[in-house]
Short mmCIF file of C-alpha atoms in Angstrom, two decimals:
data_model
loop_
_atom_site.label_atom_id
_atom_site.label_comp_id
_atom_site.label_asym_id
_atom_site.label_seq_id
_atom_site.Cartn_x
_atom_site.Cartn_y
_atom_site.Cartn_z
CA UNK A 297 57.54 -11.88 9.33
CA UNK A 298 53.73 -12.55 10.20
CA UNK A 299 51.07 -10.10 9.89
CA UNK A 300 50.18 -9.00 13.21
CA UNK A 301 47.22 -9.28 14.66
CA UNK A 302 44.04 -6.89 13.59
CA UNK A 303 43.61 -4.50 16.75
CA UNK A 304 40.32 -4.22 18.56
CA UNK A 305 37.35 -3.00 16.46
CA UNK A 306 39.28 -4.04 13.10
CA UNK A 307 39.16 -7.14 11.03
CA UNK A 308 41.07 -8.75 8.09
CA UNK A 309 40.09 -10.79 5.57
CA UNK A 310 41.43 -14.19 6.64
CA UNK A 311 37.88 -15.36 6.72
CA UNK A 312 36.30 -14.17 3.47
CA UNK A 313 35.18 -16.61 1.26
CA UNK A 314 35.23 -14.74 -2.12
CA UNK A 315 31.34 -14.93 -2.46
CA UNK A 316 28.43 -13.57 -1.18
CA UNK A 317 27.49 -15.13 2.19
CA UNK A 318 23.56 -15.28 2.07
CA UNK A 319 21.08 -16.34 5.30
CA UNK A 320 17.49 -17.19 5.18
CA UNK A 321 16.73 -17.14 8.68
CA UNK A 322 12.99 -18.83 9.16
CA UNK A 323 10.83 -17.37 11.94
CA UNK A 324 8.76 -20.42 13.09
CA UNK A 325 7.25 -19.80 16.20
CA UNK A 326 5.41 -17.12 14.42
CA UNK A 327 4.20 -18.94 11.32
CA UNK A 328 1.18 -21.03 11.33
CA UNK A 329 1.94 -24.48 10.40
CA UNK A 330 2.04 -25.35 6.68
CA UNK A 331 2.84 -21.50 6.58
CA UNK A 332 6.28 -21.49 4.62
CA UNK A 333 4.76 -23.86 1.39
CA UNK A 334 3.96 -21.26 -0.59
CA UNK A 335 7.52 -19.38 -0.43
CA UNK A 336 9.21 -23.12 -0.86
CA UNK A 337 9.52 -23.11 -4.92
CA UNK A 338 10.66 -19.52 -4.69
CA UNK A 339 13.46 -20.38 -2.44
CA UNK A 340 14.79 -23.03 -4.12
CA UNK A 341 14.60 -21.39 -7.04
CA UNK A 342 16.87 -18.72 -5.61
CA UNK A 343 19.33 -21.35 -4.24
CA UNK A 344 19.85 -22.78 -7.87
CA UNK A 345 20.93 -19.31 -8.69
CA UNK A 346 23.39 -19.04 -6.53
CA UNK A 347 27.41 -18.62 -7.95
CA UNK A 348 30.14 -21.29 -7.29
CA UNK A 349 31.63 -19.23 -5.29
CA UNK A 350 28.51 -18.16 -3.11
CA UNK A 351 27.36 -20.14 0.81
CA UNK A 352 24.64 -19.86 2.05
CA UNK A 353 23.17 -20.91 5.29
CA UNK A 354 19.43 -21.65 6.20
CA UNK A 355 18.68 -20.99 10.34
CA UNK A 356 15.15 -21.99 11.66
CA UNK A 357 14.01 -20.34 14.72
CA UNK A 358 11.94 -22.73 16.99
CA UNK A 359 12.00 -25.92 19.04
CA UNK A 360 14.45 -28.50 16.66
CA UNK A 361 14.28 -26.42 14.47
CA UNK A 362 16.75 -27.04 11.59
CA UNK A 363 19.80 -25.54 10.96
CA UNK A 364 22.77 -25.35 8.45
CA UNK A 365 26.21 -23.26 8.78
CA UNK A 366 27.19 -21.24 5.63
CA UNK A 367 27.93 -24.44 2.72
CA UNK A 368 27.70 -24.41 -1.16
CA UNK A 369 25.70 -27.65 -0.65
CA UNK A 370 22.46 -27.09 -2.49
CA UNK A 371 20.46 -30.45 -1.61
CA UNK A 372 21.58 -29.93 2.32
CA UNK A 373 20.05 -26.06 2.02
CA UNK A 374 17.05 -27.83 0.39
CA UNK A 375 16.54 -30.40 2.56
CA UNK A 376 16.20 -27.67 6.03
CA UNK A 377 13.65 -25.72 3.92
CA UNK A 378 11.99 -28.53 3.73
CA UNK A 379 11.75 -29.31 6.84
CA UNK A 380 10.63 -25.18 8.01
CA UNK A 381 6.83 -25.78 8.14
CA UNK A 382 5.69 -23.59 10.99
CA UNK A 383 5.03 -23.67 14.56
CA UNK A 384 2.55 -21.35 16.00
CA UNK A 385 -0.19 -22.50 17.19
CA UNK A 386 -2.85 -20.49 19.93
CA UNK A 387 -2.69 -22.20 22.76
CA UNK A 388 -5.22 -19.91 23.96
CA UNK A 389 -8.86 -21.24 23.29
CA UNK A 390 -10.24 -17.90 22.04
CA UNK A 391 -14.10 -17.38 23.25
CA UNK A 392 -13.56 -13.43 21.25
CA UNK A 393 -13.10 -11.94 18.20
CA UNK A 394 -10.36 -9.85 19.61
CA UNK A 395 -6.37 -9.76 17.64
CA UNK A 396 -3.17 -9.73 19.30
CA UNK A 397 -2.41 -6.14 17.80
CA UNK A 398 -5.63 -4.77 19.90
CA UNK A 399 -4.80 -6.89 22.89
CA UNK A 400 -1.41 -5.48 22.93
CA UNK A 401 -2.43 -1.91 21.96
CA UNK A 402 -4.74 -2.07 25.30
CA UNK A 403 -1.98 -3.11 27.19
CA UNK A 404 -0.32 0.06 26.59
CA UNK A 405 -3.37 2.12 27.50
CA UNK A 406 -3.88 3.48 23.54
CA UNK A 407 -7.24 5.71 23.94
CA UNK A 408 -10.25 4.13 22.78
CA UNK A 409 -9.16 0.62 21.75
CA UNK A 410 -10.92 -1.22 24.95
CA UNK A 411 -13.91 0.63 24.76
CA UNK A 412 -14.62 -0.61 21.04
CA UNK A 413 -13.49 -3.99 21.60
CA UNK A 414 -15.75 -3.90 24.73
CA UNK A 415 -18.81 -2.46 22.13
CA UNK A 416 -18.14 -5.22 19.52
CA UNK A 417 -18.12 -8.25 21.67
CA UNK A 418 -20.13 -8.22 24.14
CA UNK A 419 -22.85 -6.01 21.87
CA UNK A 420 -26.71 -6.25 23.09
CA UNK A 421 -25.61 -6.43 26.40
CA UNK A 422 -26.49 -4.48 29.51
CA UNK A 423 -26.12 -4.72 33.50
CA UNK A 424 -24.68 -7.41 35.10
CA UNK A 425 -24.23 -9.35 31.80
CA UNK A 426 -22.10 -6.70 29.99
CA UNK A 427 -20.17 -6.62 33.39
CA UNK A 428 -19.67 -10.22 33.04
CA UNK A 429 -18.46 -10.13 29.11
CA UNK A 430 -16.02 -7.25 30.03
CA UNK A 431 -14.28 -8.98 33.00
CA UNK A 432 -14.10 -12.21 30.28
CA UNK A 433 -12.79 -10.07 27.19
CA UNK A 434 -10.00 -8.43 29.25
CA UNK A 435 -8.91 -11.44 30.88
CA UNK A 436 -8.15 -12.73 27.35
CA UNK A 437 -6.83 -9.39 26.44
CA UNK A 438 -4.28 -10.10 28.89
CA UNK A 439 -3.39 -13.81 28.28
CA UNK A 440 -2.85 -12.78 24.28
CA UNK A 441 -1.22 -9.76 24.56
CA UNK A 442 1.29 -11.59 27.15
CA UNK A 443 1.59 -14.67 24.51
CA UNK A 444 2.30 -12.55 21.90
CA UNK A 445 5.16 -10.19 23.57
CA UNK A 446 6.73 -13.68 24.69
CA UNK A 447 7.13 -14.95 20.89
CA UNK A 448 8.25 -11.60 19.78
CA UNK A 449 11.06 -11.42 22.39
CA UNK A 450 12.47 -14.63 22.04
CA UNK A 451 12.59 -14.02 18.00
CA UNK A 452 14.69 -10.51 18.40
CA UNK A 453 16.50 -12.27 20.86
CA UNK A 454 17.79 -14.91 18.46
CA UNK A 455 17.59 -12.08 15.84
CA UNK A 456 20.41 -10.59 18.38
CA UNK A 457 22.75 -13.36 18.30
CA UNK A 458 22.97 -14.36 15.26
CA UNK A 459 24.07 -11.04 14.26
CA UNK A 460 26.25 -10.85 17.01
CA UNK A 461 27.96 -14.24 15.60
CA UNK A 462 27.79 -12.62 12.24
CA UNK A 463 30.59 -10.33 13.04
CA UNK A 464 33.01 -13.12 13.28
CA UNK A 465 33.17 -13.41 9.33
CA UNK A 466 34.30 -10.81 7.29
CA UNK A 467 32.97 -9.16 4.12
CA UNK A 468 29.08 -8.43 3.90
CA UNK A 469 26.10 -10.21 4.18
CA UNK A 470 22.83 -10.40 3.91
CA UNK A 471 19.57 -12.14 5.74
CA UNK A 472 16.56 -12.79 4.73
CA UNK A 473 13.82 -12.78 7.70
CA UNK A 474 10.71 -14.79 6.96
CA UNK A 475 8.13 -14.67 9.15
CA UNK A 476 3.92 -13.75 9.64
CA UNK A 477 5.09 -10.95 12.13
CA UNK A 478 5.35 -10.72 15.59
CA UNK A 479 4.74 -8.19 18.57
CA UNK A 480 8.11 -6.40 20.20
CA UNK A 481 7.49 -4.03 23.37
CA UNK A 482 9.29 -0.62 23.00
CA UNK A 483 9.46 -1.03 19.53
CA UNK A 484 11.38 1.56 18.48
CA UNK A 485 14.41 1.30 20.94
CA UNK A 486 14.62 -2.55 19.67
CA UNK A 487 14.55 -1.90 16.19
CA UNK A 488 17.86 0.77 16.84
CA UNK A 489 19.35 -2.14 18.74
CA UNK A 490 18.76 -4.70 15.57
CA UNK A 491 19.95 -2.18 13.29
CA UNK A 492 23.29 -1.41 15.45
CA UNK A 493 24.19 -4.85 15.27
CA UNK A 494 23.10 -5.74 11.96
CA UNK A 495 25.96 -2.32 10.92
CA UNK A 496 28.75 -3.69 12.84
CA UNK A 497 28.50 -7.03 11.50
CA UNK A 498 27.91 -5.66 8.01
CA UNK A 499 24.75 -7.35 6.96
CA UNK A 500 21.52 -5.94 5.15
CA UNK A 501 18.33 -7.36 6.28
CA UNK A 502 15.46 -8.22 3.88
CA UNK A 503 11.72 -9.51 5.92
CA UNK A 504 9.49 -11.43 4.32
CA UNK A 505 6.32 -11.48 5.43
CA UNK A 506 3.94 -14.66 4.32
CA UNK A 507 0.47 -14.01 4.04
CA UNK A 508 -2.07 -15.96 2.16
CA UNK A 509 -1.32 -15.71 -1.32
CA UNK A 510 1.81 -17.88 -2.92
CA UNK A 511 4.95 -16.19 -3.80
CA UNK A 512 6.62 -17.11 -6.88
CA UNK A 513 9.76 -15.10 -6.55
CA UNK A 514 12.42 -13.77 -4.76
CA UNK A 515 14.37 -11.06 -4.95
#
């Protein structure tokens, strides 16, 4: 007779594909455009060395961004890397020299951080016309540390479902997360929550985060 069904909480291995099942899963909104050219070589270098037997699947996060499901197709996996440039750009026109990671630091009230920012830009001021540069460095405090919470939560929350959809297939897997970084509120309950899913659905995650230099491999 049939096998009966798995019950709840169990799988079987009707699914498995007798190679390693591989994702490079490309953070866009929060790499600069022309961001992902110096990881390109290094990628397709790692697809070439993929076994027969192995799929692979490249997901871009982002506005049409493209996407392919799990395939052995080489020059279809090449062809969406290609086409992962980047997408962030600061739609806020920036009159200060202040970062995202203070702007969002000063959102949660961290001791000290406003008052330097507050010393550094509006420096050789006094009276009325610090008062003035204070008022105009918080308000774009504010408008980046809101922009950059935004991009963060929509990338965990794709981050979320695809590892949710991950637990469909059986065997393990693994992604690789490229991105320049991004900004999560209550970081550390998130990160539990990302690392919960990513057990149950039996993948190992490996970020990759660009900078300015190239990479030429990897691992």
């Amino acid at each position: 007779p049939p096998a009966p069904p798995p019950p709840d909480g169990y799988s079987g291995n009707a699914n498995a594909t007798g190679g390693r099942l591989v994702m490079i899963v490309v953070d866009q909104p929060n790499i600069r455009f022309g961001g992902t050219l110096g990881i390109r070589r290094a990628v397709n270098g790692f697809i070439d060395q993929l076994r027969p037997s192995d799929r692979m699947a490249v997901i871009g996060i982002g506005r049409g961004a493209p996407s392919t499901p799990f395939t052995a197709d080489r020059a279809r996996l090449k062809t969406a890397i290609e086409r992962l440039v980047g997408q962030h750009q600061n739609s806020i026109i920036s009159q200060f020299s202040v970062s995202t990671s203070e702007a969002l630091q000063i959102q949660r009230n961290v001791p000290g951080v406003l008052e330097q920012v507050l010393v550094r830009e509006c420096d050789g001021m006094a009276g009325p016309a610090f008062e003035a540069c204070s008022l105009e460095v918080q308000g774009e405090i504010q408008e980046k540390a809101l922009e950059g919470v935004a991009d963060g939560q929509q990338t965990m929350s794709i981050l979320r479902a695809l590892l949710s959809a991950l637990k469909t297939l059986d065997g393990p897997k693994t992604m690789v997360f490229v991105s320049e970084g991004f900004l999560i509120d209550d970081q550390r309950q998130q990160v539990i929550e990302l690392g919960a899913l990513a057990s149950a659905s039996r993948t190992s995650i490996y970020a990759l985060k660009l900078d300015d230099q190239l990479f030429a491999s990897m691992a």
